[in-house]
Coordinates of C-alpha atoms in Angstrom, one line a residue:
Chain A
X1 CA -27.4 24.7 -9.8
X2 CA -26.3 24.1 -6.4
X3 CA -24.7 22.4 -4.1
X4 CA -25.4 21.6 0.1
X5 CA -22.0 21.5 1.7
X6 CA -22.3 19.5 4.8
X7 CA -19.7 20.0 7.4
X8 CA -19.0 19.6 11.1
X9 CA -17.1 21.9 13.0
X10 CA -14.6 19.5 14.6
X11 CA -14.0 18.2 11.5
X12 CA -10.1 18.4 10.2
X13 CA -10.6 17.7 6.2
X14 CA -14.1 20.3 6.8
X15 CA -11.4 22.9 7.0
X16 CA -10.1 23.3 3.7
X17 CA -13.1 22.4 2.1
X18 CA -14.8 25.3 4.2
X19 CA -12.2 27.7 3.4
X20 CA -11.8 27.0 -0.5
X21 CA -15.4 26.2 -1.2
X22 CA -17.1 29.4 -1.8
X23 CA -14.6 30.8 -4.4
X24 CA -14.4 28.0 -6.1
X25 CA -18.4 27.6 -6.4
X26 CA -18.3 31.1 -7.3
X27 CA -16.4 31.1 -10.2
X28 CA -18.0 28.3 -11.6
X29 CA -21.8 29.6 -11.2
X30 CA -22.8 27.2 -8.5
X31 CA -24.7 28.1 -5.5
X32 CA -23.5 27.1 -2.1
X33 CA -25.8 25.6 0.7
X34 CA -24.5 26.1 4.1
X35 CA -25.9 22.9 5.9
X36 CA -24.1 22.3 9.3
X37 CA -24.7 19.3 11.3
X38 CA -23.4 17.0 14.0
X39 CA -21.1 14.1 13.8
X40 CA -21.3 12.9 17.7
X41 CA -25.0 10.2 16.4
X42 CA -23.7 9.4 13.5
X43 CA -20.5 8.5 15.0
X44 CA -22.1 6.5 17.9
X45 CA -24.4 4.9 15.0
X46 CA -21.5 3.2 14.1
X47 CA -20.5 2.2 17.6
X48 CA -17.9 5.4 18.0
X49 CA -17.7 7.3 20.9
X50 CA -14.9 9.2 19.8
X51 CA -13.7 10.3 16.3
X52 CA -12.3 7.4 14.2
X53 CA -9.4 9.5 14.0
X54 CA -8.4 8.6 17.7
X55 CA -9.9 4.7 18.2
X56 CA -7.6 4.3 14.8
X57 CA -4.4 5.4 15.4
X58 CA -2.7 4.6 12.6
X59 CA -5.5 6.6 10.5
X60 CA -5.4 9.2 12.9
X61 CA -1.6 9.7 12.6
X62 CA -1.7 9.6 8.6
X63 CA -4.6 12.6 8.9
X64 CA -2.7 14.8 10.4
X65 CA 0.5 14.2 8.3
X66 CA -2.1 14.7 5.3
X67 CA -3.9 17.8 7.0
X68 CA -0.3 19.4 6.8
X69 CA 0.3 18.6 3.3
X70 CA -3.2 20.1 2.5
X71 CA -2.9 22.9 4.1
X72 CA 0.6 23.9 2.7
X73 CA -1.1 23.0 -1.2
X74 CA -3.9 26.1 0.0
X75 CA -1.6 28.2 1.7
X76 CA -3.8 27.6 4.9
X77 CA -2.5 28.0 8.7
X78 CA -2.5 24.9 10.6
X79 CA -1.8 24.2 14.0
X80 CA -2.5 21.0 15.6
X81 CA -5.6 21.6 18.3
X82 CA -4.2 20.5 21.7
X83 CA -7.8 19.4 22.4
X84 CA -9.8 16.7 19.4
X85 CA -12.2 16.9 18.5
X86 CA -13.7 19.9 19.3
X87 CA -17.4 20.7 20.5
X88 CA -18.7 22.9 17.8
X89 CA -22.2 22.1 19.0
X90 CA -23.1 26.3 19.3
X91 CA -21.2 27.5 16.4
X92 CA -23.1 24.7 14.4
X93 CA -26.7 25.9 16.0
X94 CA -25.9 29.5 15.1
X95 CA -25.4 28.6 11.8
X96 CA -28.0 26.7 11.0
X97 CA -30.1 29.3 12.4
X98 CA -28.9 32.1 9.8
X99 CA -28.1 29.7 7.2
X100 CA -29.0 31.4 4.0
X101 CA -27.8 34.8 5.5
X102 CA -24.8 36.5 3.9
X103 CA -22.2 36.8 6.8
X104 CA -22.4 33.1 7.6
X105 CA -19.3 31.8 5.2
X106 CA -17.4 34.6 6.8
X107 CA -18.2 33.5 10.0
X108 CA -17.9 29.7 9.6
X109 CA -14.8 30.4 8.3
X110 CA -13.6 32.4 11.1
X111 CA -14.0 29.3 13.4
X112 CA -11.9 26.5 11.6
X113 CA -9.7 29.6 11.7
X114 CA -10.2 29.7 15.9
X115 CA -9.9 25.4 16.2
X116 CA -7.3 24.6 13.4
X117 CA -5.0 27.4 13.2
X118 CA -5.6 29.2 16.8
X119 CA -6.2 26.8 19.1
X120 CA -9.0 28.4 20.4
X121 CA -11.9 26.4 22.5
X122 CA -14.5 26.7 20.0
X123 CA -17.4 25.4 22.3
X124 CA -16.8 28.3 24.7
X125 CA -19.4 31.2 24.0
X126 CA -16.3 33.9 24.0
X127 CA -14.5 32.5 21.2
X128 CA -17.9 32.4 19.3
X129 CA -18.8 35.5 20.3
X130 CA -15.0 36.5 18.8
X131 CA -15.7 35.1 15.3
X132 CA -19.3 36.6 15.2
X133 CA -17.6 40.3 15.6
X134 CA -15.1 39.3 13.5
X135 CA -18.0 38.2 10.6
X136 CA -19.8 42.3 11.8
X137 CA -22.7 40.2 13.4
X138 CA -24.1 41.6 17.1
X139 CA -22.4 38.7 19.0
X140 CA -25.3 38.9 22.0
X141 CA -28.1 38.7 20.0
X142 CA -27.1 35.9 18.0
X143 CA -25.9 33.7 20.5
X144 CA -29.2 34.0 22.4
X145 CA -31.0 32.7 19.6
X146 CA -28.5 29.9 19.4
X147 CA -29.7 28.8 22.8
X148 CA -33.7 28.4 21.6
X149 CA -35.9 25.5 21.5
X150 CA -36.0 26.4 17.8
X151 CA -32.2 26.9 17.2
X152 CA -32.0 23.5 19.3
X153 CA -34.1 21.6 17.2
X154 CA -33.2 23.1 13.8
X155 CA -29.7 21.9 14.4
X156 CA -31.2 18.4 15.3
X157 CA -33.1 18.0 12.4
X158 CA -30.8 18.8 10.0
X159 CA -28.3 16.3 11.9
X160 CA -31.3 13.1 11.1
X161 CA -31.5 14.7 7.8
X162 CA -27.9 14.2 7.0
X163 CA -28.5 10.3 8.2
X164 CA -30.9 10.1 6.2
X165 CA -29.3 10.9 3.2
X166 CA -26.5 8.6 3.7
X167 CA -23.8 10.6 5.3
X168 CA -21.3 9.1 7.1
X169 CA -18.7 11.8 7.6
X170 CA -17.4 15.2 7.0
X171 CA -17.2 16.8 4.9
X172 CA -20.3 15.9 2.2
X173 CA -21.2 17.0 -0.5
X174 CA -24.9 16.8 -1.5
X175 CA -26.1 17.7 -5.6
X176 CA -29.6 15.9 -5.3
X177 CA -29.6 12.5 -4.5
X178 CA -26.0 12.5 -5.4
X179 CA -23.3 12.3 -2.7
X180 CA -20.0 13.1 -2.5
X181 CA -17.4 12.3 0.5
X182 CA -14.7 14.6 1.6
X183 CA -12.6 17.7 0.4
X184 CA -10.8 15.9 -2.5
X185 CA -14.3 15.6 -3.8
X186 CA -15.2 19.3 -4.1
X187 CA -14.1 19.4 -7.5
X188 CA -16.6 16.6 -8.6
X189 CA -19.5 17.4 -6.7
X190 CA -19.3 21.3 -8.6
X191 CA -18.7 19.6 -11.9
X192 CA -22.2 17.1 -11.1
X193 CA -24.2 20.2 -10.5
X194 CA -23.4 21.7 -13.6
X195 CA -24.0 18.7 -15.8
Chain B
X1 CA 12.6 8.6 -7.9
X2 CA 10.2 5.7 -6.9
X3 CA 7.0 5.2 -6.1
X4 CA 5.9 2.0 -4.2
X5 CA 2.4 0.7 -4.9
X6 CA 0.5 -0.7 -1.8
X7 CA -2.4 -3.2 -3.2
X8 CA -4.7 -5.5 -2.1
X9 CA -6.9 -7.7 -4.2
X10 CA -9.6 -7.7 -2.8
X11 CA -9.8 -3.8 -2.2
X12 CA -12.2 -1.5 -4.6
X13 CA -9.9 1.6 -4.5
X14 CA -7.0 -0.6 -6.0
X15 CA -8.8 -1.5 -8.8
X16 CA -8.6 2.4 -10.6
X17 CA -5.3 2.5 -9.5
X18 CA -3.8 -0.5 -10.5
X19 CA -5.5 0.1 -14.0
X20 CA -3.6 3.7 -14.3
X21 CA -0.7 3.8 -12.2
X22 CA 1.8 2.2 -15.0
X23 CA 1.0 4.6 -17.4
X24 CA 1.1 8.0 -15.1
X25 CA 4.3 6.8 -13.4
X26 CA 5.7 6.1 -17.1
X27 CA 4.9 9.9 -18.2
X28 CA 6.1 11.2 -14.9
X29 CA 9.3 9.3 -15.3
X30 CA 8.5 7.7 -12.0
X31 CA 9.7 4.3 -11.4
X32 CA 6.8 1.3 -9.6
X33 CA 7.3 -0.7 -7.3
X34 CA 4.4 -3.4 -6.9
X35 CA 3.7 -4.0 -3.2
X36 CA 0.8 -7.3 -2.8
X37 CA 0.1 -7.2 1.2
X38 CA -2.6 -8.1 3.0
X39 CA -5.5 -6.3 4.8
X40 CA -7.1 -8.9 6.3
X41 CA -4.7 -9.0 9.5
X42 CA -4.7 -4.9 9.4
X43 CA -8.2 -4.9 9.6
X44 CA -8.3 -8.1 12.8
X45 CA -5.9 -5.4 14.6
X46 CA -8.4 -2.6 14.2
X47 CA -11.2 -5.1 15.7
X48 CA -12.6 -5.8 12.0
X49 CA -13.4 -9.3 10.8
X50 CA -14.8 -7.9 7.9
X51 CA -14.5 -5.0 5.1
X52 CA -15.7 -1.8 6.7
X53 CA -17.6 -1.5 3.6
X54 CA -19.6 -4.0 4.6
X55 CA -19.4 -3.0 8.3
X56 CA -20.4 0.0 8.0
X57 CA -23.1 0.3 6.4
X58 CA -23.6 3.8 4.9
X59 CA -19.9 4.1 4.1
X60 CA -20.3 0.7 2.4
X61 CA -23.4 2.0 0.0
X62 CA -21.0 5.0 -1.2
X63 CA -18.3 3.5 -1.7
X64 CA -20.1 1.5 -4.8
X65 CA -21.2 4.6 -6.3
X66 CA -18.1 5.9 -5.8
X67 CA -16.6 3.5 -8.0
X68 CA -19.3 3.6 -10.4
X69 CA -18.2 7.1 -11.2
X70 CA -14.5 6.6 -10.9
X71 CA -14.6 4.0 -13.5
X72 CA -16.9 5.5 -15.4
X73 CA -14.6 8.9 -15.8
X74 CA -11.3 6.3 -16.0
X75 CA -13.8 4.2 -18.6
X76 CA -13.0 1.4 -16.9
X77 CA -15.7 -1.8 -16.9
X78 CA -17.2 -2.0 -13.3
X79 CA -19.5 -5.1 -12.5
X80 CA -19.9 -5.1 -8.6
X81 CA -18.7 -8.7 -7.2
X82 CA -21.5 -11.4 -6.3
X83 CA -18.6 -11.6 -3.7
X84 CA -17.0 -8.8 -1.4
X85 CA -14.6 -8.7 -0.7
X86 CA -12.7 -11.7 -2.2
X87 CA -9.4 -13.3 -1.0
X88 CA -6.5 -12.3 -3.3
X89 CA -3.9 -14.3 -0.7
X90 CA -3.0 -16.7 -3.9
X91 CA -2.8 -13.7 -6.8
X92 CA -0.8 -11.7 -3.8
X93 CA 1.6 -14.7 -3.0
X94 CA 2.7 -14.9 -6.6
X95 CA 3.0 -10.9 -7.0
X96 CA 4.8 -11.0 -4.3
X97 CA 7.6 -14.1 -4.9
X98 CA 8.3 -11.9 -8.7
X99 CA 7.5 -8.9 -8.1
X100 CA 10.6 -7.4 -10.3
X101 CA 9.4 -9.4 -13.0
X102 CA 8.4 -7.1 -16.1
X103 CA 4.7 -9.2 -16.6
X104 CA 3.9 -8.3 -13.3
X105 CA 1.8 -5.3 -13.9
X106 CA -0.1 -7.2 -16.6
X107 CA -1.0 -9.5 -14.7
X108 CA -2.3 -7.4 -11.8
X109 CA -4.6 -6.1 -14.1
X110 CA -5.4 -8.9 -15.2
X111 CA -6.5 -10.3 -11.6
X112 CA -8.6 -7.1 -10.6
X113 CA -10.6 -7.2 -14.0
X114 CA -11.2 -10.7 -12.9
X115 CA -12.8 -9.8 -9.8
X116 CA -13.9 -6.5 -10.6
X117 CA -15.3 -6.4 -14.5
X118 CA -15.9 -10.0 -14.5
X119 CA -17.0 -11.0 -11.1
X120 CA -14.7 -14.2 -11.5
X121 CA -13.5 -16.0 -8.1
X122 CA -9.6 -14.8 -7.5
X123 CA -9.3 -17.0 -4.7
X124 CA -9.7 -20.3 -7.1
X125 CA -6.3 -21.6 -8.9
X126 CA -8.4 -21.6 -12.2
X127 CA -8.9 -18.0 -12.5
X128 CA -5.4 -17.2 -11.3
X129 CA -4.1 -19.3 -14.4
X130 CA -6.6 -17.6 -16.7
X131 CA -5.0 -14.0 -15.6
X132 CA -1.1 -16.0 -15.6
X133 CA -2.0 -16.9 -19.1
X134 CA -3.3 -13.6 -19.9
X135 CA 0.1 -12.1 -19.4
X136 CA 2.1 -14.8 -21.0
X137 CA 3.2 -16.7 -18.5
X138 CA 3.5 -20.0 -17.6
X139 CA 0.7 -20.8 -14.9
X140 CA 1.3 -24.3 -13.8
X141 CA 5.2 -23.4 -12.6
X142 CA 4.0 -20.3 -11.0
X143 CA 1.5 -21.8 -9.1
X144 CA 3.4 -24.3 -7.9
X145 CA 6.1 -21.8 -6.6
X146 CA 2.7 -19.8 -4.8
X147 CA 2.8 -22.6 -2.8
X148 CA 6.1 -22.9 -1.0
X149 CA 6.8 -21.8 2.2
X150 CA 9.3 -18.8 1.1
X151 CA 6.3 -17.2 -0.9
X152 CA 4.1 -17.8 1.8
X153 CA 6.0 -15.7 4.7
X154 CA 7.3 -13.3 1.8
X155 CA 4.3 -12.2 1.4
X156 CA 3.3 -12.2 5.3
X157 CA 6.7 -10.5 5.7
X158 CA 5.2 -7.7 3.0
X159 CA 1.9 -7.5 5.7
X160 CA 3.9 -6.8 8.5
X161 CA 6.2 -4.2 6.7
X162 CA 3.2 -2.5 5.5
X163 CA 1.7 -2.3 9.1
X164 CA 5.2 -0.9 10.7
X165 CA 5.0 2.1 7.4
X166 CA 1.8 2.9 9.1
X167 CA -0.2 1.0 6.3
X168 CA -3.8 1.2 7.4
X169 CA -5.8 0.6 4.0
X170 CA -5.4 0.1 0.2
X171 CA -4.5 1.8 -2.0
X172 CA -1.3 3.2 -0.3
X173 CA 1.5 4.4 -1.7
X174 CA 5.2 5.7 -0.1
X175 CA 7.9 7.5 -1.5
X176 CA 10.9 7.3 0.9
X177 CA 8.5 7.4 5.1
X178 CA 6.3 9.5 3.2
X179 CA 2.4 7.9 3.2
X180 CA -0.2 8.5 1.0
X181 CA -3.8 6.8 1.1
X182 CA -6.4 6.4 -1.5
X183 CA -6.9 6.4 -5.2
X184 CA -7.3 10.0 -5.2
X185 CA -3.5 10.5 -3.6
X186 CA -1.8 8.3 -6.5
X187 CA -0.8 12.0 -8.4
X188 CA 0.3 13.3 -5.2
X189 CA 2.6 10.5 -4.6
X190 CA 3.8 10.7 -8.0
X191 CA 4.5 14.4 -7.7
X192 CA 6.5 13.6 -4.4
X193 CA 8.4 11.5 -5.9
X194 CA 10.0 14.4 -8.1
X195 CA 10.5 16.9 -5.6

């Protein structure tokens, strides 16, 4: 029983799903899958070249009201990012890297902390290297393998993958064949892998 | 305490809500307030000329397994529509020239199971008098009414409000400038509307 949690670092609604996620599979008995991957092609897919968030204003501006509504519900920090979205390109690569080792929620979660409640420039290799040490990893080695062939294409493939299973946006929720969109859907997409 | 109820008929999401909303706003002590507009010009402003559901491909595809399981866990009868999305400007019109009226919610209902369990065509003044009849009214004056220049621009009067709240999709739902969006939000709103 498990379920692949697909999320995009500059993703707003990724944020409390990423933070809530692994207690909340936890306590239920269902495995987490770590499965990072890029919105920028699917986005441009669709004709985007920007998040939907920003081409729709009226969307965008409900979002953030609602990001502040969610984020007082779980207690979360949240502080607008002067800069959206957010290049989480080589967090995203280190990640799916390491994904199945243990210090990776620690670490993912330490940067929707940096973008979403510390403003921090999450593409720049210092903030990464910050959330790394802050996760007990050896910053340099890490984000040398980020910057591989391998890492590279890892990252890439996992970003058609998500395409090809019909993902749209971020974050999803994957029990099989079964999808689920977006935090509210958490809760359902535990409850399918335990059925 | 008051909870207004954004809908449009030819929207999927409104479906589950307009089939639940009565009842949860009933136990909550929560007063309705049934709100007909119209996406279709929301949509033009946002460069659509279409549903993004059928748009957007991908989004589209979920969206009608996302229903499927929504009705399924509200055991609600789902048939997807030969036609999507349909125009509800006729059912809207006459929500919108009575909407105090206490048959109103029945025959909201009564329009989406048209469309939605029964794949019957809203937009034709047959159905519409089926679903009029359904909730005890009498069709032939009521359609007639539909027709007059006050219910028209009532109702385009209704669109534009909607837009200037910030109205971007359906379901929506306000209590006081506060938005919500979304099926899923209808127990939020609710819950607002007691703080």
């Amino acid at each position: 029983m498990k379920v692949e949690f697909w999320f995009e670092f500059a993703s707003t609604y990724s944020y409390p799903a990423a933070m809530r996620i692994e207690a909340l599979a936890a306590n239920r008995g269902v495995q987490v899958v770590w499965r990072p991957f890029l919105l920028g092609p699917i986005f441009q897919q669709q004709g985007w070249n920007d998040s939907p968030f920003n081409i729709y204003e009226a969307k965008g501006r409900y979002m953030w009201r609602d990001m502040e509504r969610i984020c007082e519900s779980q207690n979360l920090p949240l502080r607008r990012p002067s800069k959206f979205p957010r290049n989480g390109l080589l967090a995203a690569r280190i990640v799916c890297a390491h994904s199945e080792e243990p210090w990776v929620p620690e670490f993912v979660r330490s940067v929707y902390r940096a973008n979403f409640a510390n403003d921090a420039e999450i593409s720049s290799p210092e903030i990464v290297e910050q959330c790394l040490t802050q996760a007990g990893q050896d910053a340099a080695t890490l984000l040398t393998t980020a910057q591989t062939q391998t890492a590279k294409e890892k990252l890439k493939a996992q970003t058609t993958e998500a395409m090809e299973r019909g993902i749209f946006g971020a974050p999803s929720f994957t029990v099989g064949r079964e999808l689920f969109w977006g935090n509210d859907r958490l809760e359902d997409a535990l409850a399918w892998a335990l059925r």
